PDB file of C-alpha atoms and ligand atoms in Angstrom:
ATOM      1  CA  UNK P   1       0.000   0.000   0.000  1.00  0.00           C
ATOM      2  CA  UNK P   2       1.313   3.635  -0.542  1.00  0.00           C
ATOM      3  CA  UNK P   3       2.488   5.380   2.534  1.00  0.00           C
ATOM      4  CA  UNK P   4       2.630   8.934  -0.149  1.00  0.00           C
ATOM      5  CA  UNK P   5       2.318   9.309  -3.349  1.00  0.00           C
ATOM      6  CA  UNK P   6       4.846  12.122  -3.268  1.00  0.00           C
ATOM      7  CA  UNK P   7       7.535   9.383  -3.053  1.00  0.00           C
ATOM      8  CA  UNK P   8       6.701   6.928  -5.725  1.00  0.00           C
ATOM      9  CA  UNK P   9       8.509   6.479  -8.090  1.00  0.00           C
ATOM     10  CA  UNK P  10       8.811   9.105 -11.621  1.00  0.00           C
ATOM     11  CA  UNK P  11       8.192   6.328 -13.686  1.00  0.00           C
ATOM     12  CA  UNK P  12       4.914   4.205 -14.250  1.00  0.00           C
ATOM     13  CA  UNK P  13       3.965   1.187 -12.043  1.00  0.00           C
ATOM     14  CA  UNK P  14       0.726   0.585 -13.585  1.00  0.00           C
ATOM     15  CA  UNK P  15      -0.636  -2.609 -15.675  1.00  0.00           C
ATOM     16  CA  UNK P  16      -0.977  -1.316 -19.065  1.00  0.00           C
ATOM     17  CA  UNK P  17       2.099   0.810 -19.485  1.00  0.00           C
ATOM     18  CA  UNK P  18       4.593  -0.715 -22.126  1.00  0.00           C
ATOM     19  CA  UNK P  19       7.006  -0.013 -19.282  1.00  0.00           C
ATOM     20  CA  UNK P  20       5.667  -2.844 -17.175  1.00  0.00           C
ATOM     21  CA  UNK P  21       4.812  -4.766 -19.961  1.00  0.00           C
ATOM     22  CA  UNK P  22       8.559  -5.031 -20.548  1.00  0.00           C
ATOM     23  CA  UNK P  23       9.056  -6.164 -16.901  1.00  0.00           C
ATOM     24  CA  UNK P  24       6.428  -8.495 -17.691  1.00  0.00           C
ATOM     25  CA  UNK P  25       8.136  -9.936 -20.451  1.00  0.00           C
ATOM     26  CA  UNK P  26      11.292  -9.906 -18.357  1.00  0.00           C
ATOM     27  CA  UNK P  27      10.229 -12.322 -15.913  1.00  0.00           C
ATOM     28  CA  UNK P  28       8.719 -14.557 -18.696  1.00  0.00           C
ATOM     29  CA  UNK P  29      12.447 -14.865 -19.934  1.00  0.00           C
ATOM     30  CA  UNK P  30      13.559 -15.969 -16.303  1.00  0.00           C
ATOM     31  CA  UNK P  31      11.105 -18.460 -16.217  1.00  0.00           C
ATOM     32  CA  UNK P  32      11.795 -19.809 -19.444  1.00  0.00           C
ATOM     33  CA  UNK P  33      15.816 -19.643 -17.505  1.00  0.00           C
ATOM     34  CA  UNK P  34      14.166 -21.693 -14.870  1.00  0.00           C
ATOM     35  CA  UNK P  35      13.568 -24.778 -17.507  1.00  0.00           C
ATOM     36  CA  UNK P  36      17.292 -25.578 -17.489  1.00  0.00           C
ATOM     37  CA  UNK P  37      17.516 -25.358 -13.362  1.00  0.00           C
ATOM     38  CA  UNK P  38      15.250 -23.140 -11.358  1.00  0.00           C
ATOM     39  CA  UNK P  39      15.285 -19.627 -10.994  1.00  0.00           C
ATOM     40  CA  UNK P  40      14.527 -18.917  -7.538  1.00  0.00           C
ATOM     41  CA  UNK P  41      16.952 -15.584  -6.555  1.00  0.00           C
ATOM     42  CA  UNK P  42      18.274 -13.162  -8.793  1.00  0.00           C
ATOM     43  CA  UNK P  43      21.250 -10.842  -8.805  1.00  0.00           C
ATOM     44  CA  UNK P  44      20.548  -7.497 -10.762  1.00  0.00           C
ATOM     45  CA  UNK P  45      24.198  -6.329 -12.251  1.00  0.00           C
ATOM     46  CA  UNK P  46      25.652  -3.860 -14.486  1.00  0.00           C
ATOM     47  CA  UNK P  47      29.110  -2.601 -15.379  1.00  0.00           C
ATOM     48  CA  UNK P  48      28.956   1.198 -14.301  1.00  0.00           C
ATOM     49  CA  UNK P  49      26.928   3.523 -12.021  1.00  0.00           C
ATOM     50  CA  UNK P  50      23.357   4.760 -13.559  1.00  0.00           C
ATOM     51  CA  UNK P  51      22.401   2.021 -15.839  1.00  0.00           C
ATOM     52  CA  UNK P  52      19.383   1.137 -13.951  1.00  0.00           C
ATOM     53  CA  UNK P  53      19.921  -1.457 -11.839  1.00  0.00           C
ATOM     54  CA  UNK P  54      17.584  -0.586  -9.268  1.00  0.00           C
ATOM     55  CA  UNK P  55      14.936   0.446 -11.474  1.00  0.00           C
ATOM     56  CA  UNK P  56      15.146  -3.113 -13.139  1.00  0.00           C
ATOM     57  CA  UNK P  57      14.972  -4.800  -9.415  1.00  0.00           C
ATOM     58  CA  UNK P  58      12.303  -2.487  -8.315  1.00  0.00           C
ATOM     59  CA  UNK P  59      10.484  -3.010 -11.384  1.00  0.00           C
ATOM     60  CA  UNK P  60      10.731  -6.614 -11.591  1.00  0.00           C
ATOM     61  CA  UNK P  61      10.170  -7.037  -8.161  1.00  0.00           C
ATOM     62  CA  UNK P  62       6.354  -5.552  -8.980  1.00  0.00           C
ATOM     63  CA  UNK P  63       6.319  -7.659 -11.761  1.00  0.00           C
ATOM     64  CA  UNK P  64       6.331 -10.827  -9.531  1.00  0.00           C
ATOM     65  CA  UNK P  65       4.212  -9.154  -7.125  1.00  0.00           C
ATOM     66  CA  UNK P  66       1.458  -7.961  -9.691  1.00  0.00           C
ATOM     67  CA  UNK P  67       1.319 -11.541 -10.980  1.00  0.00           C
ATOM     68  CA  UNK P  68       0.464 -12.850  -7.738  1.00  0.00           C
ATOM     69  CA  UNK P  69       4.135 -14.291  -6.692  1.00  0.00           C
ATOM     70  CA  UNK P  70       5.307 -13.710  -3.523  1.00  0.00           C
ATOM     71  CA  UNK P  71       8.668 -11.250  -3.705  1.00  0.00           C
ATOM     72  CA  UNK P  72      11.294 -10.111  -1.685  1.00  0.00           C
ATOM     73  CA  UNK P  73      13.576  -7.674  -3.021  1.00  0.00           C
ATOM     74  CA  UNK P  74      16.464  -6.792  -1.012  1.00  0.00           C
ATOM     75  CA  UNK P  75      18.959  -3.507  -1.715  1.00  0.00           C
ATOM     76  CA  UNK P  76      22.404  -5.655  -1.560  1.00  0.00           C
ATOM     77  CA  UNK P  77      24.391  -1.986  -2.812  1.00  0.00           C
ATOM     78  CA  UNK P  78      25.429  -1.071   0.788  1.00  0.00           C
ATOM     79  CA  UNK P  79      28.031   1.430  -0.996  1.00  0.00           C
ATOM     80  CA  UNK P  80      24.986   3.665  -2.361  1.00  0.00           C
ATOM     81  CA  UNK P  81      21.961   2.253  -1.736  1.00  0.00           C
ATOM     82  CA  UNK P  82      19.102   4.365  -3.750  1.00  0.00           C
ATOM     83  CA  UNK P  83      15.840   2.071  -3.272  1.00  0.00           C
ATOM     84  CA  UNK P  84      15.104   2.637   0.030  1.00  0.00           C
ATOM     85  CA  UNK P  85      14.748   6.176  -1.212  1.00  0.00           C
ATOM     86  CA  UNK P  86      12.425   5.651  -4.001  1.00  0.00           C
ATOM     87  CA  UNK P  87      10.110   3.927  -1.648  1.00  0.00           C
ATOM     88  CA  UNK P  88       9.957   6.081   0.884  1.00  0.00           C
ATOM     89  CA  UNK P  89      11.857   3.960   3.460  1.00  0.00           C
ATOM     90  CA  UNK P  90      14.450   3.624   6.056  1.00  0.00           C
ATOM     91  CA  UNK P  91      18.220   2.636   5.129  1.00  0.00           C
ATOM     92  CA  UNK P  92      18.544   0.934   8.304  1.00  0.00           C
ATOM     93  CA  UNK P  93      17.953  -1.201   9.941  1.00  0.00           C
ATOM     94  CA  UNK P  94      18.462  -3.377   6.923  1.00  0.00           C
ATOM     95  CA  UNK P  95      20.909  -6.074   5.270  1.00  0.00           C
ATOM     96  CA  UNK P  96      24.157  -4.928   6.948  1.00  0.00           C
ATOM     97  CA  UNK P  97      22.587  -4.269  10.409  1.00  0.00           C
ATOM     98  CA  UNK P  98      21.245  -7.873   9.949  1.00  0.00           C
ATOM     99  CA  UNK P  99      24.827  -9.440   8.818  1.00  0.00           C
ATOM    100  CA  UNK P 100      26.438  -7.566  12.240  1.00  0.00           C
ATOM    101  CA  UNK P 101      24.295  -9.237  14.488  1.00  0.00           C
ATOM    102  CA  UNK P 102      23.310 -12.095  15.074  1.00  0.00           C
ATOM    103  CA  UNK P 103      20.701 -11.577  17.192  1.00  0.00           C
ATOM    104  CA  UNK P 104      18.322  -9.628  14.490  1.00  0.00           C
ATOM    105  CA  UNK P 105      15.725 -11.616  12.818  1.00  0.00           C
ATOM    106  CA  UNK P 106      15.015 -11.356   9.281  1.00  0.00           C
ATOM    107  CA  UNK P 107      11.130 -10.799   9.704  1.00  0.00           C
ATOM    108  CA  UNK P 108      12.713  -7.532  11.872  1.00  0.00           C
ATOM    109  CA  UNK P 109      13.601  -6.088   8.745  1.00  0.00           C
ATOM    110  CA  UNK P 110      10.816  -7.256   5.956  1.00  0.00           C
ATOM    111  CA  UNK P 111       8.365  -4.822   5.542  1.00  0.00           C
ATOM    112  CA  UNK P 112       5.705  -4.949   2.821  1.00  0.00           C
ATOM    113  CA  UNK P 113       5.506  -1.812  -0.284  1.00  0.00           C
ATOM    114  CA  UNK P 114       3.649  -0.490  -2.259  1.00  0.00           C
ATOM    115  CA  UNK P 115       5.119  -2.226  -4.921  1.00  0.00           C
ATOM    116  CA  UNK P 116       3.695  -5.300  -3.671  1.00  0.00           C
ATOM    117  CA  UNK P 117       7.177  -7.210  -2.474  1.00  0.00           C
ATOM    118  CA  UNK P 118       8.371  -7.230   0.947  1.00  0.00           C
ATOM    119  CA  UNK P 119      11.407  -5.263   1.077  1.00  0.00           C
ATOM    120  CA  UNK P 120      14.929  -5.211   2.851  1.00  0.00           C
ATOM    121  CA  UNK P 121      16.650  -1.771   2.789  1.00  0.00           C
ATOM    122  CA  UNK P 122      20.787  -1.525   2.410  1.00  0.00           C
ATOM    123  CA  UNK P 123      21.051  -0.836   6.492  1.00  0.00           C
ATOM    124  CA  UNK P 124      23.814   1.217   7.967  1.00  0.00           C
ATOM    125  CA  UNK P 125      27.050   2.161   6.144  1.00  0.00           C
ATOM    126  CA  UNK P 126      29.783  -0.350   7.088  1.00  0.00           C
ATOM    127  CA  UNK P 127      33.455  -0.345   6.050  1.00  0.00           C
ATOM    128  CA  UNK P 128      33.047  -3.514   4.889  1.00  0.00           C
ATOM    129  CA  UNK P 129      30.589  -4.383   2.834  1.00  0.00           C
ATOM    130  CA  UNK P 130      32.045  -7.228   0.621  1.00  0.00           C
ATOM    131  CA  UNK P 131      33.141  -8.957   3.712  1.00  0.00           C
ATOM    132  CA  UNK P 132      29.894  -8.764   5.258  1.00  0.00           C
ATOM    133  CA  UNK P 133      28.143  -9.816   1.942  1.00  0.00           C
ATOM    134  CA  UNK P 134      30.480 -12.861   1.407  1.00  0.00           C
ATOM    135  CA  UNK P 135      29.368 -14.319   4.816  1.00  0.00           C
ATOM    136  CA  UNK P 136      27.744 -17.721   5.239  1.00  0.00           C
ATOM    137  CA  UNK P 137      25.377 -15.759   7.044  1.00  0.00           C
ATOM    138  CA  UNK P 138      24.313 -14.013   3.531  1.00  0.00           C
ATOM    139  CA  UNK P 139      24.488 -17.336   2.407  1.00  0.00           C
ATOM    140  CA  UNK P 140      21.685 -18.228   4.665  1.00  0.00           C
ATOM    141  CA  UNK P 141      19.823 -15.434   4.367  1.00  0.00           C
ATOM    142  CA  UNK P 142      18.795 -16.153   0.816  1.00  0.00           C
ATOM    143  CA  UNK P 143      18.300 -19.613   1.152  1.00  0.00           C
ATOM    144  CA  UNK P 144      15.784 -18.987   3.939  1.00  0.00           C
ATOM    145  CA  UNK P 145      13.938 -16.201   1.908  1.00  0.00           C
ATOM    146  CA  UNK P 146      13.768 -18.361  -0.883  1.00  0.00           C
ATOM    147  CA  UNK P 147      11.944 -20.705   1.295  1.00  0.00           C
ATOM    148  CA  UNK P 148       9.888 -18.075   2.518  1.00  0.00           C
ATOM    149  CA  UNK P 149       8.827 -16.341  -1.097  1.00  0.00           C
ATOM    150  CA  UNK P 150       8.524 -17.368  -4.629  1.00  0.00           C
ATOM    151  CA  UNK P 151      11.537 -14.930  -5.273  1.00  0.00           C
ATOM    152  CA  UNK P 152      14.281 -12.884  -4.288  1.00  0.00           C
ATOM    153  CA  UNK P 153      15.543 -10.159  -6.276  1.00  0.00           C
ATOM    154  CA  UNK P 154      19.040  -8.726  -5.353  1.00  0.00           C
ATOM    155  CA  UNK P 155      20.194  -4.994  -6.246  1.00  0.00           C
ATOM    156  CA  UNK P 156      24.176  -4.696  -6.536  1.00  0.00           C
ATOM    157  CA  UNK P 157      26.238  -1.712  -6.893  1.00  0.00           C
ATOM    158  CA  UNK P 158      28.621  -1.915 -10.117  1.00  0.00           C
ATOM    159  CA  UNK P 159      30.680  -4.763 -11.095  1.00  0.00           C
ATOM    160  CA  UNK P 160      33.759  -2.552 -12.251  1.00  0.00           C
ATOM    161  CA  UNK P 161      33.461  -0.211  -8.979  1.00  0.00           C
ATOM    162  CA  UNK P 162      33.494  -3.382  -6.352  1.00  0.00           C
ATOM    163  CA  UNK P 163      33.815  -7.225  -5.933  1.00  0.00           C
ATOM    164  CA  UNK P 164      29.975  -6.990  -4.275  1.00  0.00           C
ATOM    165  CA  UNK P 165      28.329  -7.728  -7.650  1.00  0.00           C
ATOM    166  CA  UNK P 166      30.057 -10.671  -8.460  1.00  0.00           C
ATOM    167  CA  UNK P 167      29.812 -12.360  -4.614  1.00  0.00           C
ATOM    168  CA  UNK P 168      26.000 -11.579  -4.926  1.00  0.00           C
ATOM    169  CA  UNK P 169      25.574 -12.810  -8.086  1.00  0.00           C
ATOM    170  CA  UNK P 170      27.586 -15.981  -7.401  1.00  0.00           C
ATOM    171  CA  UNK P 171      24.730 -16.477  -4.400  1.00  0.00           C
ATOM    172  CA  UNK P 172      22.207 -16.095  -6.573  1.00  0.00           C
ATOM    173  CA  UNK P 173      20.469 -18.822  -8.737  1.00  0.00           C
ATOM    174  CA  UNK P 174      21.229 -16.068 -11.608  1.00  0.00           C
ATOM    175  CA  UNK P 175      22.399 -12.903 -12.671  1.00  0.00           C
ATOM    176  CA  UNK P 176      20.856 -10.321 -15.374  1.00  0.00           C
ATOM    177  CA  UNK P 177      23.213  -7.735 -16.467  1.00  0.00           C
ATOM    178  CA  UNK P 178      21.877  -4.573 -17.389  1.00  0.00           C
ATOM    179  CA  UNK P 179      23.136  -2.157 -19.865  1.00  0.00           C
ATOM    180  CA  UNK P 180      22.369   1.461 -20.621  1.00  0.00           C
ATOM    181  CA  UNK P 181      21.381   2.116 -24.130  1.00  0.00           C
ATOM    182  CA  UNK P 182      23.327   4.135 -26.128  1.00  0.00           C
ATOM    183  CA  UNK P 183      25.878   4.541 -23.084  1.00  0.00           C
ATOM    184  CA  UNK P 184      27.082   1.000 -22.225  1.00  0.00           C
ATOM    185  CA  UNK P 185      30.882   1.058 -23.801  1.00  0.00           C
ATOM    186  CA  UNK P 186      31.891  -2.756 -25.131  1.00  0.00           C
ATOM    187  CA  UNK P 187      35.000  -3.089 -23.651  1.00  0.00           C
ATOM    188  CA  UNK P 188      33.143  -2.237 -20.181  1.00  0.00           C
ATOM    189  CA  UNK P 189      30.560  -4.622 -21.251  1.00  0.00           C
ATOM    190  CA  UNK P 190      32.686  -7.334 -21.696  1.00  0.00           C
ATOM    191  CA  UNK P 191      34.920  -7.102 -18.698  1.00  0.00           C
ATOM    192  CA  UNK P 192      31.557  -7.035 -16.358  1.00  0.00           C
ATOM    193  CA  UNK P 193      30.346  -9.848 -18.260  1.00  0.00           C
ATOM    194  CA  UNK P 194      34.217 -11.880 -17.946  1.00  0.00           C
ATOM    195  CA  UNK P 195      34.092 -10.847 -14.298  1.00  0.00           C
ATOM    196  CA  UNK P 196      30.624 -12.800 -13.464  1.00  0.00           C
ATOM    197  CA  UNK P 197      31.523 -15.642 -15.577  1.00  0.00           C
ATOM    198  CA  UNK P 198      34.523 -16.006 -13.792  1.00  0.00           C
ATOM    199  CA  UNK P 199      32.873 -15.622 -10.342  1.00  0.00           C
ATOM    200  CA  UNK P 200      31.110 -18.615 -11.655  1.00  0.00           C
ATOM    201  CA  UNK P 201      27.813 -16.826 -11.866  1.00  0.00           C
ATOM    202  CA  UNK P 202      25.195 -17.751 -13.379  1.00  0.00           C
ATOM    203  CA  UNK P 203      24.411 -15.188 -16.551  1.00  0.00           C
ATOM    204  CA  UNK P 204      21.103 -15.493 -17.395  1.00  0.00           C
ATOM    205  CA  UNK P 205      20.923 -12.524 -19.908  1.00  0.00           C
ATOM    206  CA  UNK P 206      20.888  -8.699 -20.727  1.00  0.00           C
ATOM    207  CA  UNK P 207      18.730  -6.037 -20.254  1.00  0.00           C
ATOM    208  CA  UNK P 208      18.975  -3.158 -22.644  1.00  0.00           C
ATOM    209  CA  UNK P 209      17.989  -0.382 -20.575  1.00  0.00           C
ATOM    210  CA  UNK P 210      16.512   3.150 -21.975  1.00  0.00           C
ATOM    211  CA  UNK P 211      16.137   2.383 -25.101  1.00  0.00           C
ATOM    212  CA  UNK P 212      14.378   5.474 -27.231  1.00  0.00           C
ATOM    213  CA  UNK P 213      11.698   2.332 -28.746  1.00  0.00           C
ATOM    214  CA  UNK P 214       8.608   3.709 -27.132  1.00  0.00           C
ATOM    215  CA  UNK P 215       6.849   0.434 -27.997  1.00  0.00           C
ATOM    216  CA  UNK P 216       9.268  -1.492 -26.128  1.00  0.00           C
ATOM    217  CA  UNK P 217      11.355   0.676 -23.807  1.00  0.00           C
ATOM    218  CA  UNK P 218      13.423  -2.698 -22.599  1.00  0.00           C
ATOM    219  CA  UNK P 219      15.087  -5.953 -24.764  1.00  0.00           C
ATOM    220  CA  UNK P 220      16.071  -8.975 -23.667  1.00  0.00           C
ATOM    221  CA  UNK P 221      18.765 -10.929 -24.664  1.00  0.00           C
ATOM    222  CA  UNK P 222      19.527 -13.974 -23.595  1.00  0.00           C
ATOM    223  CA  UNK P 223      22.448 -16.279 -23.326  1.00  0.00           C
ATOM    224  CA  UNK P 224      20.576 -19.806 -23.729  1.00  0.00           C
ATOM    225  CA  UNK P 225      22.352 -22.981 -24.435  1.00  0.00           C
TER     226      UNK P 225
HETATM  227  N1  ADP H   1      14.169   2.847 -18.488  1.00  0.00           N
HETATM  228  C1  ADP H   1      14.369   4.025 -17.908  1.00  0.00           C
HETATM  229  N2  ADP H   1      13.785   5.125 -18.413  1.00  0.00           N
HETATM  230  C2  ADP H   1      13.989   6.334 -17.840  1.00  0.00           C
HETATM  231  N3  ADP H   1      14.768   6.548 -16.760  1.00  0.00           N
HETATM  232  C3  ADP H   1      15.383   5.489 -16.206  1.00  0.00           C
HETATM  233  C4  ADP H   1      15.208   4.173 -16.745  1.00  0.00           C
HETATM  234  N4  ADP H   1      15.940   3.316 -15.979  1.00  0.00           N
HETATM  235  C5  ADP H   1      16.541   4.077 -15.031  1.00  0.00           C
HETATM  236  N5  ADP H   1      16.213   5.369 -15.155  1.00  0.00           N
HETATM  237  C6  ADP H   1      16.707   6.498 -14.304  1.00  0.00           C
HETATM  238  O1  ADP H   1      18.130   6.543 -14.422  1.00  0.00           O
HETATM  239  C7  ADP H   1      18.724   6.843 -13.147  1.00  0.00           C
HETATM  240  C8  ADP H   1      19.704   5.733 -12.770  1.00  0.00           C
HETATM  241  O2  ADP H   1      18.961   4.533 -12.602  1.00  0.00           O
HETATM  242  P1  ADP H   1      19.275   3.505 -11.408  1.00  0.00           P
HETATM  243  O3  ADP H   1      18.281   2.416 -11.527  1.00  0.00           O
HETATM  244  O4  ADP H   1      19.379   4.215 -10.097  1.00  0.00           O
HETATM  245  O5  ADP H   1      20.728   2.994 -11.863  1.00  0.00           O
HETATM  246  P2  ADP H   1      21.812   2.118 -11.067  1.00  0.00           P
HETATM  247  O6  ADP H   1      21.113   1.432  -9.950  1.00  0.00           O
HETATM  248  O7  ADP H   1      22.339   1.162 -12.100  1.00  0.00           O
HETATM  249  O8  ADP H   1      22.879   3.068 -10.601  1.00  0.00           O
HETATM  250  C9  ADP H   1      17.586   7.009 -12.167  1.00  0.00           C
HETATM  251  O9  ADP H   1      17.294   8.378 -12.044  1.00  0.00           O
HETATM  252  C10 ADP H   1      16.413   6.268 -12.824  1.00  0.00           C
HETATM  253  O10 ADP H   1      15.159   6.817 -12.451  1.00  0.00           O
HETATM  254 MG1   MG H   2      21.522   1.442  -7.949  1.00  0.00          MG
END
């Protein structure tokens, strides 16, 4: 439910927009990904800052929700974490405040959006974020949310800035890579892309993001076998 309508986000969240018809079409790709071994948690990725990797996981994550699924989506870019902003949340507590202590349960922190999904904000700034993130606690945490929802969507900060991405990603069932259209240089492309791989993620596809095609503002490509 909306808390204000002040803070939702500038771009549409409604059923008929070719926006989420694209985020629609988005998760029909995973789930054709989920043929070859089930798709059950999700890493969003991208090279560089601003390509809109947490508009993709907020987006999808109301995707899932608006087709009934249960969704958690948590903000895994403790760096700069921008979602709990768009929603109108708090940053903490969150994911790192959860990771520091053991005592904190993860129902403390799941609150449901308007956007449909439960949601688990960033949490306080640490100075170690990949450490925190690479835990068997982490580990846990998405196994037990995956037993808890139909999926769990992952925001990341960017590959090429931090070795976050790739440890989320790696903990996730798959990874989408998103990639700013028009923006996205190859060589930048191609060493985020190299980087997953070799964190022996699981790259389930691209997302073309901002395309000018008003008919289809997002593509899909993916890497099937
Ligand atoms: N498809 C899109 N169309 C228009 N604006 C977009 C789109 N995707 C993202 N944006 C905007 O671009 C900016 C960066 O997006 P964001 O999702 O925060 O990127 P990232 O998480 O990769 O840094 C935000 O202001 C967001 O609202
Ligand atoms: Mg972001």
């Amino acid at each position: 439910m909306p808390r204000s309508n002040k803070e939702a986000p500038t771009l549409p969240i409604d059923d008929v927009s070719p926006f989420m018809e694209a985020y629609r079409t988005l998760k029909a790709n995973i789930e054709f990904a989920s043929r070859r071994k089930p798709i059950r948690s999700v890493a969003i990725a991208s090279a560089t800052p601003g390509e809109g990797k947490s508009t993709t996981a907020l987006y999808l994550a109301s995707a899932y929700a608006r087709a009934g699924q249960t969704v958690v989506l948590i903000d895994g870019d403790i760096r700069k974490p921008t979602l709990h902003q768009v929603i109108d949340r708090r940053r903490s507590p969150g994911l790192s405040d959860y990771l520091l202590d053991p005592g904190m349960m993860p129902s403390y922190v799941l609150k449901d959006t308007f956007i449909g999904a439960a949601f688990i904000s960033a949490g306080r700034s640490v100075p170690n974020p990949s450490d925190l993130l690479a835990s068997e606690r982490m580990t846990e945490l998405i196994a037990l949310l995956k037993q808890a929802y139909d999926m769990v969507i992952v925001d990341t900060p960017p590959i090429l800035a931090a070795i976050d991405a790739k440890i989320l990603a790696a903990k996730c069932d798959g990874v989408l890579l998103v990639l700013e259209s028009g923006k996205a240089r190859e060589k930048a492309v191609l060493k985020a892309k190299e980087e997953l791989l070799l964190a022996n993620a699981n790259l389930l596809g691209a997302v073309l993001n901002k395309t000018s095609r008003k008919s289809n503002p997002y593509y899909y490509e993916g890497y099937g076998k």
